[in-house]
Coordinates of C-alpha atoms in Angstrom, one line a residue:
Chain A
K2 CA 11.8 40.4 -45.7
A3 CA 11.8 38.4 -48.5
G4 CA 13.0 34.7 -48.7
V5 CA 15.4 32.9 -50.7
T6 CA 14.3 32.7 -54.3
Q7 CA 15.2 30.9 -57.2
T8 CA 14.8 31.5 -60.9
P9 CA 13.7 29.8 -63.0
R10 CA 11.5 28.0 -61.3
Y11 CA 11.2 25.0 -64.3
L12 CA 13.2 24.6 -67.0
I13 CA 13.1 21.9 -69.6
K14 CA 16.4 20.8 -71.5
T15 CA 17.5 18.3 -73.8
R16 CA 20.5 15.9 -73.2
G17 CA 23.8 16.9 -73.8
Q18 CA 22.9 20.8 -73.1
Q19 CA 24.0 22.9 -70.3
V20 CA 21.8 24.7 -67.6
T21 CA 22.6 27.5 -65.0
L22 CA 20.2 28.1 -62.3
S23 CA 20.5 30.8 -60.1
C24 CA 19.7 31.5 -56.2
S25 CA 18.9 35.1 -54.3
P26 CA 19.9 34.2 -50.8
I27 CA 18.0 36.4 -47.8
S28 CA 19.6 39.7 -47.5
G29 CA 22.7 40.0 -45.2
H30 CA 22.9 35.5 -45.6
R31 CA 26.2 34.7 -46.7
S32 CA 26.2 31.1 -47.0
V33 CA 24.5 29.6 -49.9
S34 CA 23.7 25.4 -50.3
W35 CA 22.5 23.5 -53.0
Y36 CA 20.7 20.3 -52.7
Q37 CA 19.4 17.7 -55.5
Q38 CA 16.0 16.0 -54.6
T39 CA 15.0 13.3 -56.4
P40 CA 12.1 10.3 -55.9
G41 CA 15.1 7.7 -56.0
Q42 CA 17.8 9.4 -53.7
G43 CA 16.3 12.1 -52.0
L44 CA 17.9 14.9 -50.7
Q45 CA 21.5 15.0 -51.5
F46 CA 23.8 18.1 -50.8
L47 CA 25.6 19.4 -54.0
F48 CA 27.9 22.1 -52.2
E49 CA 28.0 24.9 -50.3
Y50 CA 29.2 28.6 -51.0
F51 CA 30.4 31.3 -48.1
S52 CA 31.9 34.4 -49.0
E53 CA 32.4 33.3 -52.4
T54 CA 34.2 30.3 -51.6
Q55 CA 33.2 26.7 -51.7
R56 CA 33.6 25.7 -48.3
N57 CA 31.9 21.9 -48.9
K58 CA 31.1 19.7 -51.8
G59 CA 28.9 16.5 -52.0
N60 CA 29.6 13.3 -54.1
F61 CA 28.6 14.4 -57.5
P62 CA 30.3 14.5 -60.8
G63 CA 32.5 17.5 -62.1
R64 CA 29.8 18.2 -64.5
F65 CA 28.2 20.1 -61.3
S66 CA 29.6 23.5 -60.5
G67 CA 28.4 26.5 -58.6
R68 CA 29.8 30.1 -57.9
Q69 CA 28.7 33.1 -55.6
F70 CA 29.0 36.3 -56.0
S71 CA 30.0 39.2 -54.2
N72 CA 26.2 39.9 -53.1
S73 CA 25.9 36.3 -51.9
R74 CA 23.9 35.2 -54.9
S75 CA 24.8 31.8 -56.4
E76 CA 24.5 30.1 -59.6
M77 CA 24.7 26.6 -60.2
N78 CA 25.8 24.9 -63.5
V79 CA 25.3 21.7 -64.9
S80 CA 27.4 20.6 -68.2
T81 CA 26.3 18.3 -70.5
L82 CA 23.3 17.2 -68.8
E83 CA 22.0 13.5 -68.2
L84 CA 18.4 12.1 -68.1
G85 CA 19.2 11.4 -64.4
D86 CA 20.0 14.8 -63.6
S87 CA 15.9 15.9 -64.0
A88 CA 15.3 16.7 -60.4
L89 CA 14.1 19.5 -58.0
Y90 CA 17.2 21.6 -57.1
L91 CA 16.8 23.2 -54.1
C92 CA 18.6 26.4 -52.6
A93 CA 19.0 27.2 -48.9
S94 CA 20.5 30.2 -47.4
S95 CA 21.8 31.0 -43.7
L96 CA 23.4 33.8 -42.2
D97 CA 26.8 31.6 -41.8
G98 CA 26.0 28.1 -42.2
T99 CA 26.5 27.2 -38.3
A100 CA 24.0 25.0 -37.0
Y101 CA 23.1 28.1 -34.9
N102 CA 21.5 30.1 -37.6
E103 CA 18.8 28.7 -39.3
Q104 CA 18.9 27.6 -42.9
F105 CA 15.9 28.9 -45.0
F106 CA 14.8 26.8 -48.2
G107 CA 14.2 28.3 -51.5
P108 CA 10.9 27.1 -53.4
G109 CA 13.3 24.7 -55.8
T110 CA 14.0 24.7 -59.6
R111 CA 12.4 21.7 -61.3
L112 CA 14.5 20.8 -64.0
T113 CA 13.2 18.0 -66.6
V114 CA 16.1 16.7 -69.2
L115 CA 14.3 15.2 -72.5
Chain B
A16 CA 30.6 8.6 -44.0
Q17 CA 28.1 10.1 -42.3
R18 CA 24.8 8.7 -42.8
V19 CA 21.1 9.5 -41.8
T20 CA 18.6 6.3 -41.7
Q21 CA 14.8 6.9 -41.5
P22 CA 13.2 3.6 -41.1
E23 CA 9.6 4.3 -41.9
K24 CA 8.9 5.6 -45.3
L25 CA 4.7 6.4 -44.1
L26 CA 3.6 6.8 -40.6
S27 CA -0.6 7.1 -39.7
V28 CA -1.7 7.7 -36.6
F29 CA -4.9 9.2 -35.4
K30 CA -5.3 12.8 -34.0
G31 CA -4.8 12.9 -30.1
A32 CA -2.3 9.7 -30.8
P33 CA 1.2 9.9 -29.7
V34 CA 3.8 9.9 -32.4
E35 CA 7.2 9.1 -33.0
L36 CA 9.6 9.1 -35.9
K37 CA 12.5 7.4 -36.0
C38 CA 16.0 8.8 -37.0
N39 CA 19.0 7.1 -36.7
Y40 CA 22.7 8.3 -38.0
S41 CA 26.1 7.1 -38.5
Y42 CA 28.9 9.7 -37.9
S43 CA 32.2 9.3 -35.9
G44 CA 32.1 12.4 -34.0
S45 CA 29.8 15.0 -32.5
P46 CA 27.4 15.8 -35.5
E47 CA 24.7 18.6 -35.1
L48 CA 21.4 17.0 -35.8
F49 CA 18.2 18.4 -37.4
W50 CA 14.6 17.7 -38.2
Y51 CA 13.2 19.4 -41.3
V52 CA 9.4 19.4 -42.1
Q53 CA 7.8 20.2 -45.6
Y54 CA 3.9 20.7 -45.6
S55 CA 1.9 20.1 -48.7
R56 CA 2.9 22.7 -51.1
Q57 CA 5.1 24.7 -48.8
R58 CA 9.1 25.1 -48.4
L59 CA 11.2 22.5 -46.9
Q60 CA 11.2 24.2 -43.0
L61 CA 13.6 23.6 -40.0
L62 CA 11.3 22.1 -37.5
L63 CA 14.0 22.2 -34.7
R64 CA 17.8 21.3 -34.0
H65 CA 19.2 19.5 -31.3
I66 CA 21.7 22.4 -29.6
S67 CA 18.8 24.5 -29.2
R68 CA 17.1 21.9 -27.1
E69 CA 13.8 23.5 -27.9
S70 CA 9.9 22.4 -28.2
I71 CA 8.3 23.3 -31.4
K72 CA 4.7 22.9 -32.1
G73 CA 4.7 20.3 -29.5
F74 CA 7.4 18.3 -31.0
T75 CA 10.7 17.5 -29.1
A76 CA 14.0 15.4 -30.4
D77 CA 16.5 13.9 -27.8
L78 CA 20.1 13.2 -29.3
N79 CA 21.1 9.6 -27.8
K80 CA 24.6 9.4 -28.8
G81 CA 25.0 5.7 -27.4
E82 CA 22.2 4.7 -29.7
T83 CA 23.0 7.3 -32.3
S84 CA 19.7 7.9 -32.9
F85 CA 17.4 11.7 -32.7
H86 CA 13.9 10.6 -32.9
L87 CA 11.2 13.1 -33.2
K88 CA 8.3 12.8 -30.4
K89 CA 4.8 14.7 -30.0
P90 CA 2.7 13.3 -27.6
F91 CA -0.6 14.1 -29.2
A92 CA -0.8 14.5 -33.1
Q93 CA -2.6 17.0 -34.8
E94 CA -4.1 17.0 -37.9
E95 CA -2.1 19.9 -39.3
D96 CA 1.3 17.9 -38.3
S97 CA 0.5 16.0 -41.5
A98 CA 3.7 16.5 -43.6
M99 CA 6.5 15.1 -45.0
Y100 CA 9.5 14.9 -42.0
Y101 CA 13.3 14.8 -42.4
C102 CA 15.8 14.3 -40.3
A103 CA 19.2 15.6 -40.9
L104 CA 22.5 15.9 -39.8
K105 CA 25.8 18.2 -40.0
G106 CA 29.2 17.5 -39.2
E107 CA 30.8 19.0 -36.5
L108 CA 32.5 22.4 -36.1
G109 CA 36.3 22.2 -37.6
G110 CA 35.6 18.5 -39.3
T111 CA 36.2 18.0 -42.9
S112 CA 32.3 17.6 -43.4
Y113 CA 31.3 21.0 -41.9
G114 CA 28.6 22.7 -43.8
K115 CA 27.4 19.3 -45.4
L116 CA 23.9 18.9 -44.4
T117 CA 23.1 14.9 -44.9
F118 CA 19.4 14.2 -45.0
G119 CA 17.4 10.9 -44.2
Q120 CA 14.7 9.6 -46.9
G121 CA 11.7 11.1 -44.8
T122 CA 9.0 9.7 -43.3
I123 CA 5.3 11.0 -44.8
L124 CA 3.1 11.6 -41.5
T125 CA -0.5 11.4 -42.2
V126 CA -2.7 12.0 -39.0
H127 CA -6.2 11.0 -39.6
P128 CA -9.2 12.7 -37.8

């Protein structure tokens, strides 16, 4: 079956703009998590959605938000972009988000803020 | 707060040598521990999880609650094991941080021929 897909793969924005990233989970998966990966901070958890509800949230400012649709697809939005938001944003999906079901990662969206 | 520490940023071994990637964690409760691997130009993928008590590609990891460690071991390293390895922790079911996966900084393993 098809893996986790993320669009777009690359994005260049300027400071102050906003951006929306999209994630399509594996068919049947209801849990979608988002992570930010940077050379300095490594992989950091942003939030997790399950059945259209945000189940957990990391320590990121309110400029970072997300949502999940009824078909489990998820979007992540970052408003008022800052230079420090430049990162690889990874999405991962699993059946239910528990440790018993593997979490599959997408290829990521590389966001560059100028 | 939950935290995962991987003390070695880089680890180099020769083919056939044993390898151990260290992982220590901080969590007040019963965490769920994982090892993820990222090969060159590939996606991040699950290698193994402690609840499964499995051995994948010759790798094993034992959860030591007394030492709060989850070291990854392989008795005989292969060149194809060269990759970035991440240790990760998830809070226990029912806890406030359940669903939140916390990663260590990662260890780059290089296996020389």
